[in-house]
PDB file of C-alpha atoms in Angstrom:
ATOM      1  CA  UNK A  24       0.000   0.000   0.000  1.00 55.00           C
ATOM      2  CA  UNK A  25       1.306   3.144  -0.775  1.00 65.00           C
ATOM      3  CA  UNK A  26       0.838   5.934   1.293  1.00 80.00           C
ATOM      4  CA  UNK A  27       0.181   9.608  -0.684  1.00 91.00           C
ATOM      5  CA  UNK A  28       0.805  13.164   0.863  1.00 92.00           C
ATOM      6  CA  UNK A  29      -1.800  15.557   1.702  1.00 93.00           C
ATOM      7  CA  UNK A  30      -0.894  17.934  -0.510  1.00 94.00           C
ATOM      8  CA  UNK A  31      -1.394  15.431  -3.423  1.00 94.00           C
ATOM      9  CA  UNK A  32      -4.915  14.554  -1.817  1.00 94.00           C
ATOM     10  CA  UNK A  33      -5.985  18.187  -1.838  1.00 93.00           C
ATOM     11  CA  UNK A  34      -5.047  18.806  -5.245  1.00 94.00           C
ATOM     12  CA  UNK A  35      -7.163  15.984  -6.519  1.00 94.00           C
ATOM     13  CA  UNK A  36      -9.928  17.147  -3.953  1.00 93.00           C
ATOM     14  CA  UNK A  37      -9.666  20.296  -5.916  1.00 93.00           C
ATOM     15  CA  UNK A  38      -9.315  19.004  -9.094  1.00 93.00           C
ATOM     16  CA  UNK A  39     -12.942  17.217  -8.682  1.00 91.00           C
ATOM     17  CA  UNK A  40     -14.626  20.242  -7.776  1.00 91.00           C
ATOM     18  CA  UNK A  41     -13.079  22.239 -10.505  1.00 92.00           C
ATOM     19  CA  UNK A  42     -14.989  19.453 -12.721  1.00 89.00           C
ATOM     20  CA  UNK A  43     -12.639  19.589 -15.582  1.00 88.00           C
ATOM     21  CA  UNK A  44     -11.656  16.182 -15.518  1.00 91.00           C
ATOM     22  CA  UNK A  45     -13.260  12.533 -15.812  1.00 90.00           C
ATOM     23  CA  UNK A  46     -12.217  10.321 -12.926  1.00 90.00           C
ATOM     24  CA  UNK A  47     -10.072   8.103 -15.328  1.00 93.00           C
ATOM     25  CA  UNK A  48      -8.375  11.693 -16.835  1.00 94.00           C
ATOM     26  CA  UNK A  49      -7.620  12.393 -12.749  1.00 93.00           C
ATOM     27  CA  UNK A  50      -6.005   8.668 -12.501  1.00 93.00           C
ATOM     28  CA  UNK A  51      -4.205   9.433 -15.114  1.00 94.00           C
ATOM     29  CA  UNK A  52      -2.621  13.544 -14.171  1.00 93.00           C
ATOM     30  CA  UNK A  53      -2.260  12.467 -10.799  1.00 94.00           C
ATOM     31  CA  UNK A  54      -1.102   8.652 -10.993  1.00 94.00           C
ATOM     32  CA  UNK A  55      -3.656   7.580  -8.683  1.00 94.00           C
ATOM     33  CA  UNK A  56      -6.006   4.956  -9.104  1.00 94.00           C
ATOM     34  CA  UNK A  57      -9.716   5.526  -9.943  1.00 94.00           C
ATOM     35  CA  UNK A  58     -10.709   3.536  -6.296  1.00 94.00           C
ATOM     36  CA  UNK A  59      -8.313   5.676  -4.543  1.00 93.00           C
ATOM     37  CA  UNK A  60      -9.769   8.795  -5.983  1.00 94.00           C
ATOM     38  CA  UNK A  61     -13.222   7.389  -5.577  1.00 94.00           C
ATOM     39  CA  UNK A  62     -12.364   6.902  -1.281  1.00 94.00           C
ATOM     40  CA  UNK A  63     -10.884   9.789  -1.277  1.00 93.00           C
ATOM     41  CA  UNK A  64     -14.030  11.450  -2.725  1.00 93.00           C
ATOM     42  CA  UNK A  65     -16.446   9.763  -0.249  1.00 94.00           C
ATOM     43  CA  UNK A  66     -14.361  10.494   2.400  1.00 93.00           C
ATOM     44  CA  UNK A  67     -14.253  13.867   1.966  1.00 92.00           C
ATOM     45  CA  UNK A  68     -17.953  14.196   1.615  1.00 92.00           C
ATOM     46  CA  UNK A  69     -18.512  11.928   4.887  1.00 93.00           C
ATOM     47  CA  UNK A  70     -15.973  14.038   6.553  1.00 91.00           C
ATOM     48  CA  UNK A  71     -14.887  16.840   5.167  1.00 90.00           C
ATOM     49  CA  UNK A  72     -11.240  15.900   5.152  1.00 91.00           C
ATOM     50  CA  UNK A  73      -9.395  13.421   2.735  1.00 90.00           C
ATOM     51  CA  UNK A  74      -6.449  13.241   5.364  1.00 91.00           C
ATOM     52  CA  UNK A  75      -5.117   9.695   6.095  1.00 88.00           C
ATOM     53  CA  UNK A  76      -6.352   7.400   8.691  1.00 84.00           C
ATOM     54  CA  UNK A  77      -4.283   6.519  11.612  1.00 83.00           C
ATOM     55  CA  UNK A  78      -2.031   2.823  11.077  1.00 79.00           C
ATOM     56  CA  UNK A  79      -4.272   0.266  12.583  1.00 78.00           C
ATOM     57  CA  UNK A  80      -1.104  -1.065  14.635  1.00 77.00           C
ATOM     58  CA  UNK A  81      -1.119  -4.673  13.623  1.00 77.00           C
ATOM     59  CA  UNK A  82      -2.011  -8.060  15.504  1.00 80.00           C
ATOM     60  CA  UNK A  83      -1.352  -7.632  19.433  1.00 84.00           C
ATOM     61  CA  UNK A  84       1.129 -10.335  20.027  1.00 86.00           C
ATOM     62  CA  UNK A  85      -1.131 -13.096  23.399  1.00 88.00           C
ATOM     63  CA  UNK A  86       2.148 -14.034  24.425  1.00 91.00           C
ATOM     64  CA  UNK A  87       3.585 -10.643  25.294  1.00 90.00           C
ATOM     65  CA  UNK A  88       3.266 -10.227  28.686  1.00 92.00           C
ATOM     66  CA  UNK A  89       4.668 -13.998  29.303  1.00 93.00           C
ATOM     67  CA  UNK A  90       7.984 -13.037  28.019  1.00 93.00           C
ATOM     68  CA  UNK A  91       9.520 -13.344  31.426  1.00 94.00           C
ATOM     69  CA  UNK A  92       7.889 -16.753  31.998  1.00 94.00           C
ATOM     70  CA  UNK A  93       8.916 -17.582  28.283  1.00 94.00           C
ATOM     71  CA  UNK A  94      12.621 -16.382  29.012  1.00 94.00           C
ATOM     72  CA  UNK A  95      12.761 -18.127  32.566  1.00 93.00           C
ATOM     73  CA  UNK A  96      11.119 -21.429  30.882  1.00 93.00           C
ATOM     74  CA  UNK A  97      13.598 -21.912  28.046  1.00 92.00           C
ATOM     75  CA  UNK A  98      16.895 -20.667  30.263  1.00 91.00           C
ATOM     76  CA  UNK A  99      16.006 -23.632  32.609  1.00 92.00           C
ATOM     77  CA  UNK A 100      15.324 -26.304  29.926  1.00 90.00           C
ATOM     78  CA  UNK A 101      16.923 -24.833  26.379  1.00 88.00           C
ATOM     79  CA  UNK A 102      16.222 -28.098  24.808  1.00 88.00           C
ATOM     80  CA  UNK A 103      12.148 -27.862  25.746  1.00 90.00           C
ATOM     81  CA  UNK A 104       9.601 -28.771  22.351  1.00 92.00           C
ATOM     82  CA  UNK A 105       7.353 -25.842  21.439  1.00 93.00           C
ATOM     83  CA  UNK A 106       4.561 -27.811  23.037  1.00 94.00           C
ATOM     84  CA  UNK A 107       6.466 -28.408  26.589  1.00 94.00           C
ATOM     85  CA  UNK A 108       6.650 -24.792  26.396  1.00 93.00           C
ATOM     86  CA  UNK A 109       3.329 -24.014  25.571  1.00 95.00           C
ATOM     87  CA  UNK A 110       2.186 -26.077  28.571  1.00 95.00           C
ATOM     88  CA  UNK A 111       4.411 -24.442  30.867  1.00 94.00           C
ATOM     89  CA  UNK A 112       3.211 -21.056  30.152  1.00 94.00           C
ATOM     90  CA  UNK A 113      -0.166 -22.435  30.448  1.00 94.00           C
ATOM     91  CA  UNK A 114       0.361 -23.711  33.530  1.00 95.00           C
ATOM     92  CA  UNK A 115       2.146 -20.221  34.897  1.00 94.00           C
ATOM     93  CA  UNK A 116      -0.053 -17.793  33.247  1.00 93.00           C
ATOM     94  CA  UNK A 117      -3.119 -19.470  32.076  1.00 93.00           C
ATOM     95  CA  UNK A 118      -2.464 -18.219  28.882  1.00 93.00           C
ATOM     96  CA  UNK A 119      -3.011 -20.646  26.207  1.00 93.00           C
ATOM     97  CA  UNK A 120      -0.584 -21.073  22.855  1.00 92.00           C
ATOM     98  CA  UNK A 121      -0.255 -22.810  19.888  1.00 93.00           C
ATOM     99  CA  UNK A 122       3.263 -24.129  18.807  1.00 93.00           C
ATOM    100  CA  UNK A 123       3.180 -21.398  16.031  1.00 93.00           C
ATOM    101  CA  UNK A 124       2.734 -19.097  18.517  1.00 93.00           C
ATOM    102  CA  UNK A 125       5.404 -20.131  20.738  1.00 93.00           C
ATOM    103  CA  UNK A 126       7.704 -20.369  17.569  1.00 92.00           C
ATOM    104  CA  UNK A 127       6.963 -16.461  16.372  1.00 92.00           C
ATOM    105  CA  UNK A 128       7.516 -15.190  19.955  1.00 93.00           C
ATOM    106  CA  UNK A 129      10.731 -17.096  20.296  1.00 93.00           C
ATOM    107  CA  UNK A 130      11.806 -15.356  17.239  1.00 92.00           C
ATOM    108  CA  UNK A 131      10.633 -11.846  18.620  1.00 91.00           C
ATOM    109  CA  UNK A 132      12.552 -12.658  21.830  1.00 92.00           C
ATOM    110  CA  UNK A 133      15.879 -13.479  19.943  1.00 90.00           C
ATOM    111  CA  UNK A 134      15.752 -17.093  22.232  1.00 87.00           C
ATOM    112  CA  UNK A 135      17.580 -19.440  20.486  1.00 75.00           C
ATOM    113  CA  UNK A 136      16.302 -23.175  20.723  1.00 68.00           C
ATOM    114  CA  UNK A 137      18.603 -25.376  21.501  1.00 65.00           C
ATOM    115  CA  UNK A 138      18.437 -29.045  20.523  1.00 61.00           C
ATOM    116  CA  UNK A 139      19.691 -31.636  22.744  1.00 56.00           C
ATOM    117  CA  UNK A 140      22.747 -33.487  22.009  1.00 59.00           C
ATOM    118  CA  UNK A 141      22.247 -36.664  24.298  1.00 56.00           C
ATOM    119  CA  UNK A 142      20.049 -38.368  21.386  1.00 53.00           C
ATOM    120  CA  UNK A 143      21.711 -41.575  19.960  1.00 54.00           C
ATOM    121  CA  UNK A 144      22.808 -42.247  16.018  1.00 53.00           C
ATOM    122  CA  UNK A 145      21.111 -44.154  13.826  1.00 53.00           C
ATOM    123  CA  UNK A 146      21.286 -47.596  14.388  1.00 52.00           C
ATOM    124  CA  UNK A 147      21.685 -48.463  10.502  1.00 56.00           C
ATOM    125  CA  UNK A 148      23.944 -45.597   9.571  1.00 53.00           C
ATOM    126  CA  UNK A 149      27.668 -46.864   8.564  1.00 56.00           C
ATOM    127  CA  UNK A 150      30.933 -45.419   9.434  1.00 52.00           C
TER     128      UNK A 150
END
């Protein structure tokens, strides 16, 4: 999405009431699509302004405020599945996660998983 100035949104705002132009012949002076003009038009006769709405701020992140618990939880046990650490949290909190969750908020915490070493080879492999 590309965000335009107000300046450029005024002048088109201006442009339609001046009436010279076709919507398409405004698309085309102002390299702005018909829809946008066509918002931008309802807008400002809804509101009287064709200024641009506040960010919406994205998804809220549930396991935010168990980032402590999260950090404590995989400091302890490093080598814990997504799901062990899902229950954990659970268990602390009562917030509940998925394993997609749990992976995403590792990432946003910079917490490295670390896999556990002890596992055996391959019974079949060759040396």
């Amino acid at each position: 999405m590309k965000a335009y100035s107000q300046d450029l949104r005024e002048r088109v705002m201006a442009a339609i009431e001046a009436g010279e132009q076709s919507r398409a012949e405004l698309s085309e002076t102002f390299q702005v699509s018909e829809s946008t003009i066509a918002k931008w038009k309802k807008r400002w006769r809804d509101t009287g302004s064709v200024a641009a709405l506040p960010f919406g701020g994205g998804r809220r992140r549930a396991l935010k405020e168990c980032a402590a618990v999260i950090q404590s939880e995989v400091k302890r046990q490093p080598d814990a599945t997504l799901e062990e650490l899902c229950e954990r949290v659970e268990a602390q909190t009562g917030v509940t996660a998925s394993p997609s969750m749990m992976a995403r908020e590792l990432q946003v915490l910079a917490l490295p998983r670390k896999k556990s070493r002890s596992m055996t080879a391959n019974a079949t492999r060759r040396a």
